[in-house]
Tab-separated table of C-alpha atoms in Angstrom:
chain	number	residue	atom	x	y	z
A	24	MET	CA	-13.716	159.359	-146.987
A	25	PRO	CA	-10.060	160.529	-146.840
A	26	GLY	CA	-9.281	161.851	-143.373
A	27	SER	CA	-6.156	163.960	-142.934
A	28	LEU	CA	-5.126	166.868	-145.141
A	29	PRO	CA	-2.136	164.960	-146.591
A	30	GLU	CA	-4.423	162.040	-147.502
A	31	ARG	CA	-6.809	164.387	-149.276
A	32	LEU	CA	-3.941	166.018	-151.159
A	33	TYR	CA	-2.623	162.614	-152.240
A	34	CYS	CA	-6.083	161.813	-153.624
A	35	ILE	CA	-6.371	165.107	-155.492
A	36	ARG	CA	-2.889	164.715	-156.989
A	37	SER	CA	-3.669	161.186	-158.163
A	38	LEU	CA	-6.797	162.437	-159.932
A	39	LEU	CA	-5.083	165.386	-161.605
A	40	THR	CA	-2.134	163.283	-162.797
A	41	ARG	CA	-4.482	160.457	-163.890
A	42	ASP	CA	-2.745	157.823	-161.815
A	43	PRO	CA	-3.588	154.397	-163.360
A	44	ILE	CA	-4.809	153.151	-159.966
A	45	VAL	CA	-7.714	155.628	-160.130
A	46	ARG	CA	-8.213	155.378	-163.895
A	47	GLU	CA	-11.911	154.517	-163.532
A	48	VAL	CA	-12.766	157.352	-161.106
A	49	GLY	CA	-14.318	160.406	-162.750
A	50	LEU	CA	-12.415	163.639	-162.109
A	51	PHE	CA	-15.237	165.691	-160.588
A	52	ALA	CA	-16.738	162.787	-158.637
A	53	GLY	CA	-13.284	161.950	-157.311
A	54	LEU	CA	-12.622	165.535	-156.258
A	55	GLY	CA	-15.969	165.585	-154.470
A	56	SER	CA	-15.037	162.425	-152.602
A	57	ALA	CA	-11.585	163.764	-151.705
A	58	LEU	CA	-13.129	166.904	-150.217
A	59	SER	CA	-16.061	165.234	-148.434
A	60	TRP	CA	-16.514	165.257	-144.675
A	61	TYR	CA	-19.079	163.243	-142.721
A	62	GLY	CA	-18.390	164.325	-139.157
A	63	LEU	CA	-21.774	166.003	-138.666
A	64	LYS	CA	-23.650	163.032	-140.141
A	65	ARG	CA	-21.781	160.692	-137.806
A	66	GLN	CA	-22.677	162.832	-134.806
A	67	SER	CA	-26.309	162.827	-135.929
A	68	VAL	CA	-26.285	159.015	-136.107
A	69	LEU	CA	-24.706	158.790	-132.649
A	70	ARG	CA	-27.428	161.021	-131.179
A	71	ARG	CA	-30.155	158.785	-132.638
A	72	MET	CA	-28.724	155.592	-131.161
A	73	ARG	CA	-30.371	154.100	-128.083
A	74	VAL	CA	-28.129	151.546	-126.375
A	75	GLU	CA	-29.517	148.735	-124.203
A	76	PRO	CA	-27.283	146.000	-122.711
A	77	ILE	CA	-28.691	142.551	-123.566
A	78	GLY	CA	-26.053	140.351	-121.980
A	79	GLN	CA	-22.471	140.360	-120.848
A	80	GLU	CA	-21.051	140.786	-124.344
A	81	LEU	CA	-23.777	142.365	-126.495
A	82	ASP	CA	-25.706	145.629	-126.635
A	83	TRP	CA	-28.917	146.314	-128.537
A	84	ILE	CA	-28.634	149.469	-130.649
A	85	ASP	CA	-32.064	150.911	-131.456
A	86	PHE	CA	-31.850	152.979	-134.605
A	87	GLY	CA	-35.504	153.869	-135.213
A	88	ALA	CA	-36.602	151.801	-138.230
A	89	TYR	CA	-34.786	148.768	-136.839
A	90	GLY	CA	-32.279	147.722	-134.222
A	91	LEU	CA	-29.147	145.636	-134.269
A	92	ALA	CA	-26.949	143.707	-131.860
A	93	TRP	CA	-23.422	145.026	-131.371
A	94	PRO	CA	-20.535	143.712	-129.235
A	95	SER	CA	-20.248	145.663	-125.990
A	96	ALA	CA	-16.479	145.898	-126.520
A	97	GLY	CA	-17.001	147.654	-129.858
A	98	SER	CA	-17.030	151.438	-130.126
A	99	PRO	CA	-20.444	153.054	-130.816
A	100	SER	CA	-18.544	155.709	-132.770
A	101	ARG	CA	-17.113	153.015	-135.046
A	102	LEU	CA	-20.609	151.647	-135.620
A	103	ALA	CA	-21.868	155.159	-136.393
A	104	THR	CA	-19.170	155.531	-139.047
A	105	ALA	CA	-20.275	152.257	-140.656
A	106	LEU	CA	-23.923	153.369	-140.627
A	107	VAL	CA	-23.072	156.724	-142.232
A	108	GLU	CA	-21.292	154.849	-145.016
A	109	LEU	CA	-24.383	152.695	-145.410
A	110	LEU	CA	-27.027	155.435	-145.282
A	111	ALA	CA	-25.471	158.516	-146.967
A	112	PRO	CA	-25.968	158.366	-150.774
A	113	SER	CA	-23.044	160.750	-151.332
A	114	ASN	CA	-20.641	158.434	-149.490
A	115	GLY	CA	-18.297	156.355	-151.625
A	116	HIS	CA	-19.179	153.284	-149.557
A	117	TYR	CA	-22.936	153.598	-150.261
A	118	TYR	CA	-24.259	150.434	-151.935
A	119	PHE	CA	-27.820	151.261	-153.022
A	120	CYS	CA	-27.235	153.378	-156.111
A	121	PRO	CA	-27.545	152.848	-159.867
A	122	PRO	CA	-26.849	150.542	-161.531
A	123	THR	CA	-27.041	148.220	-158.499
A	124	ARG	CA	-30.086	149.098	-156.431
A	125	ILE	CA	-31.867	146.289	-154.598
A	126	THR	CA	-35.303	145.640	-156.130
A	127	PRO	CA	-38.325	143.976	-154.442
A	128	GLY	CA	-38.096	140.194	-154.417
A	129	ASP	CA	-34.324	140.026	-154.898
A	130	VAL	CA	-32.275	137.166	-153.472
A	131	VAL	CA	-29.094	138.712	-152.100
A	132	VAL	CA	-25.722	137.451	-150.867
A	133	ASP	CA	-24.008	139.711	-148.322
A	134	VAL	CA	-20.310	138.807	-148.050
A	135	GLY	CA	-18.810	140.348	-144.932
A	136	ALA	CA	-22.168	141.119	-143.340
A	137	CYS	CA	-20.634	142.419	-140.093
A	138	GLU	CA	-23.231	144.350	-138.063
A	139	GLY	CA	-25.998	143.567	-140.568
A	140	GLY	CA	-26.872	147.096	-141.638
A	141	PHE	CA	-26.760	146.286	-145.346
A	142	ALA	CA	-28.934	143.198	-144.870
A	143	LEU	CA	-31.507	145.117	-142.813
A	144	GLU	CA	-31.709	147.958	-145.333
A	145	SER	CA	-32.077	145.427	-148.164
A	146	LEU	CA	-34.923	143.568	-146.439
A	147	ILE	CA	-36.805	146.437	-144.800
A	148	ARG	CA	-36.306	149.447	-147.050
A	149	TYR	CA	-35.773	147.754	-150.413
A	150	GLU	CA	-37.973	144.652	-149.862
A	151	ALA	CA	-35.507	141.954	-150.855
A	152	ALA	CA	-36.979	138.468	-150.508
A	153	GLN	CA	-33.957	136.969	-148.757
A	154	VAL	CA	-30.409	137.857	-147.738
A	155	TRP	CA	-27.723	135.256	-147.096
A	156	CYS	CA	-25.209	136.831	-144.688
A	157	PHE	CA	-21.673	135.441	-144.686
A	158	GLU	CA	-19.857	136.510	-141.521
A	159	PRO	CA	-16.796	134.553	-140.329
A	160	ASP	CA	-16.302	136.534	-137.097
A	161	SER	CA	-18.014	134.317	-134.500
A	162	ARG	CA	-19.116	137.240	-132.311
A	163	MET	CA	-20.649	139.105	-135.220
A	164	ALA	CA	-22.353	135.967	-136.565
A	165	GLU	CA	-23.969	135.472	-133.147
A	166	ALA	CA	-24.989	139.131	-133.051
A	167	LEU	CA	-26.422	138.883	-136.583
A	168	GLN	CA	-28.593	135.934	-135.622
A	169	LEU	CA	-29.986	137.909	-132.697
A	170	THR	CA	-30.515	140.915	-134.965
A	171	ALA	CA	-32.561	138.775	-137.352
A	172	GLU	CA	-34.693	137.344	-134.544
A	173	ARG	CA	-35.394	140.638	-132.776
A	174	ASN	CA	-36.388	142.303	-136.051
A	175	GLY	CA	-38.697	139.397	-136.971
A	176	LEU	CA	-36.549	138.515	-139.985
A	177	GLU	CA	-35.199	135.098	-139.036
A	178	GLU	CA	-36.874	133.471	-142.086
A	179	ARG	CA	-35.453	136.004	-144.556
A	180	LEU	CA	-32.046	136.827	-143.046
A	181	GLN	CA	-29.928	133.678	-143.068
A	182	VAL	CA	-26.571	133.775	-141.263
A	183	VAL	CA	-23.720	131.628	-142.599
A	184	PRO	CA	-20.806	131.686	-140.096
A	185	ALA	CA	-18.105	131.129	-142.711
A	186	ALA	CA	-15.874	133.010	-145.137
A	187	LEU	CA	-16.139	133.131	-148.920
A	188	GLY	CA	-13.057	132.999	-151.124
A	189	ALA	CA	-11.612	131.631	-154.344
A	190	SER	CA	-11.922	128.010	-153.184
A	191	SER	CA	-13.394	125.884	-150.412
A	192	GLY	CA	-11.382	124.662	-147.431
A	193	THR	CA	-10.084	126.222	-144.238
A	194	VAL	CA	-8.299	129.554	-143.779
A	195	SER	CA	-6.591	131.383	-140.943
A	196	PHE	CA	-8.752	134.184	-139.597
A	197	VAL	CA	-7.816	137.156	-137.417
A	198	GLU	CA	-10.646	138.054	-135.043
A	199	SER	CA	-10.145	141.596	-133.761
A	200	ALA	CA	-10.873	141.830	-130.031
A	201	ASP	CA	-11.681	145.550	-129.906
A	202	ASP	CA	-12.939	146.385	-133.412
A	203	PRO	CA	-15.683	144.144	-134.870
A	204	LEU	CA	-15.184	145.807	-138.261
A	205	ALA	CA	-11.505	144.856	-138.535
A	206	SER	CA	-11.495	141.030	-138.536
A	207	TYR	CA	-10.127	139.431	-141.706
A	208	ALA	CA	-8.828	136.245	-143.336
A	209	LEU	CA	-5.051	135.951	-143.622
A	210	SER	CA	-3.642	135.393	-147.093
A	211	SER	CA	-1.210	132.527	-147.571
A	212	GLU	CA	1.680	135.011	-147.855
A	213	GLU	CA	0.716	137.049	-144.800
A	214	PRO	CA	2.080	135.994	-141.393
A	215	ALA	CA	0.098	136.744	-138.256
A	216	SER	CA	1.670	138.907	-135.570
A	217	SER	CA	2.258	137.498	-132.104
A	218	THR	CA	-0.479	139.740	-130.693
A	219	GLN	CA	-3.233	138.656	-133.093
A	220	ALA	CA	-5.871	136.091	-132.174
A	221	VAL	CA	-5.823	133.677	-135.117
A	222	LYS	CA	-8.083	130.682	-135.610
A	223	SER	CA	-8.909	128.277	-138.408
A	224	ILE	CA	-12.329	128.780	-140.015
A	225	GLU	CA	-14.363	127.247	-142.825
A	226	GLN	CA	-14.292	128.898	-146.239
A	227	PHE	CA	-16.412	128.215	-149.325
A	228	SER	CA	-16.283	129.406	-152.872
A	229	LEU	CA	-19.626	130.979	-153.702
A	230	ASP	CA	-20.050	128.467	-156.540
A	231	HIS	CA	-19.533	125.515	-154.167
A	232	TRP	CA	-21.876	126.947	-151.550
A	233	ALA	CA	-24.641	127.760	-154.067
A	234	GLU	CA	-24.498	124.238	-155.508
A	235	GLN	CA	-24.407	122.649	-152.049
A	236	GLU	CA	-27.416	124.668	-150.864
A	237	GLY	CA	-29.377	124.233	-154.089
A	238	ILE	CA	-29.755	127.996	-154.565
A	239	PRO	CA	-32.187	128.510	-157.482
A	240	HIS	CA	-30.996	132.015	-158.362
A	241	LEU	CA	-29.110	135.056	-157.087
A	242	ASP	CA	-29.919	138.627	-158.047
A	243	TYR	CA	-27.383	140.681	-156.120
A	244	ILE	CA	-23.982	140.125	-154.483
A	245	LYS	CA	-22.498	142.642	-152.056
A	246	ILE	CA	-18.855	142.087	-151.063
A	247	ASP	CA	-16.866	143.776	-148.315
A	248	ALA	CA	-14.411	141.022	-147.427
A	249	GLU	CA	-11.528	142.993	-145.908
A	250	GLY	CA	-9.080	142.233	-148.710
A	251	SER	CA	-10.517	138.937	-149.995
A	252	ASP	CA	-12.945	140.740	-152.308
A	253	LEU	CA	-11.291	139.773	-155.605
A	254	ALA	CA	-10.920	136.167	-154.421
A	255	VAL	CA	-14.664	136.047	-153.696
A	256	LEU	CA	-15.397	137.098	-157.293
A	257	GLN	CA	-12.954	134.510	-158.613
A	258	GLY	CA	-14.761	131.821	-156.620
A	259	ALA	CA	-18.112	132.912	-158.076
A	260	ARG	CA	-17.397	132.495	-161.786
A	261	HIS	CA	-20.067	129.867	-162.475
A	262	SER	CA	-22.647	131.837	-160.479
A	263	LEU	CA	-21.818	135.003	-162.426
A	264	GLU	CA	-22.126	133.172	-165.733
A	265	ARG	CA	-25.371	131.467	-164.696
A	266	TRP	CA	-27.274	134.360	-163.082
A	267	ARG	CA	-25.379	137.560	-163.973
A	268	PRO	CA	-26.227	139.164	-160.626
A	269	ALA	CA	-25.681	142.824	-159.855
A	270	LEU	CA	-22.436	143.394	-157.931
A	271	ALA	CA	-21.374	145.986	-155.374
A	272	VAL	CA	-17.790	145.307	-154.275
A	273	THR	CA	-15.389	147.260	-152.067
A	274	THR	CA	-12.106	147.965	-153.832
A	275	TYR	CA	-10.066	149.951	-151.307
A	276	HIS	CA	-8.376	147.135	-149.397
A	277	HIS	CA	-5.690	146.805	-152.110
A	278	PRO	CA	-4.672	149.600	-154.520
A	279	ASP	CA	-4.925	147.472	-157.670
A	280	HIS	CA	-8.132	145.607	-156.825
A	281	CYS	CA	-10.512	147.860	-158.738
A	282	ASN	CA	-8.651	147.542	-162.030
A	283	ARG	CA	-8.116	143.797	-161.551
A	284	MET	CA	-11.812	143.255	-160.786
A	285	ILE	CA	-12.869	145.140	-163.904
A	286	ASP	CA	-10.364	143.204	-166.018
A	287	TYR	CA	-11.579	139.901	-164.552
A	288	LEU	CA	-15.276	140.626	-165.052
A	289	SER	CA	-14.637	141.954	-168.558
A	290	SER	CA	-12.759	138.749	-169.435
A	291	LEU	CA	-15.913	136.732	-168.699
A	292	GLN	CA	-17.727	138.616	-171.494
A	293	LEU	CA	-21.045	138.659	-169.656
A	294	GLY	CA	-22.021	142.210	-170.579
A	295	TYR	CA	-21.264	143.853	-167.242
A	296	ARG	CA	-21.224	147.653	-167.171
A	297	PHE	CA	-19.208	149.374	-164.470
A	298	ARG	CA	-19.446	152.346	-162.161
A	299	VAL	CA	-16.529	153.212	-159.869
A	300	LYS	CA	-16.932	155.728	-157.072
A	301	GLY	CA	-15.320	157.065	-153.943
A	302	LEU	CA	-11.675	157.723	-153.186
A	303	VAL	CA	-9.651	156.907	-150.090
A	304	CYS	CA	-5.955	156.970	-149.197
A	305	PHE	CA	-4.076	154.352	-147.168
A	306	ASP	CA	-0.277	154.227	-146.801
A	307	SER	CA	-0.040	157.308	-149.044
A	308	VAL	CA	-1.664	155.380	-151.914
A	309	PRO	CA	-5.086	156.589	-153.138
A	310	ARG	CA	-7.511	153.970	-154.376
A	311	PRO	CA	-11.223	153.747	-155.365
A	312	VAL	CA	-13.760	152.708	-152.731
A	313	MET	CA	-16.499	150.850	-154.599
A	314	LEU	CA	-17.134	149.015	-157.852
A	315	HIS	CA	-20.725	148.630	-159.035
A	316	ALA	CA	-21.319	146.215	-161.913
A	317	ALA	CA	-24.546	145.197	-163.620
A	318	CYS	CA	-25.662	143.626	-166.866
A	319	LYS	CA	-28.863	145.657	-166.890
A	320	SER	CA	-29.983	148.837	-165.185
A	321	ARG	CA	-31.565	148.481	-161.744
A	322	GLY	CA	-32.717	152.068	-161.192
């Protein structure tokens, strides 16, 4: 996933010097990630896409096994990058690997559902029973609902147009006008710039939402919350203790998130085992891409 040569070199140096930030990344797996390149795969995905306008603001992207709605203002190349991350098992951002594969009949929570690729793969390829998609970006939530309907999945793919975090309430949310993958919730310490479109949105803790909805059980939680990933886990403590779901969580938004997530989950003493994979470099600081955690093997 690293892009430029300097970024790749930063990643390699951090592995060889055993930087504490990448303490959980295996040496050879990390080197493989630092040297990986997905340009050809992305071009292959782009060639397979069939784009059909379905309104003033949305396109329908036919991808063969399924299709999805995508904002017309969004770049198809950006979507292709997201799909490569989703579909290439060697990619650090790939979710469906041991010990956290989706199994038939699973009830899944998708935090940061965005374009809906993870939800569609979970329902169609891996036969999950239901996926609850949390997506606070209003455009993407609307697109997700259309994606569910046009794929005949409206009963199994449930869209929740809200954020998840450590607690319930309202938060300030930056909705990116030109990149649907870059919207995020502002932290309390982070001021918005004068050029950002900020609005107030509803946020739940996962524990509060699950109790409010009367959720009987959860088997799998996927989190890609653009920096709020650790907060989502902190707001899910009761759910983790009650159901011990498998977890696949992005860790690259903050350098210390991976280690802090492992420390937090370990402190709960629930028997989680961990797998860390992928390596990326932002602001000259390498960091792992994904944490997988499970209490029992799922393939």
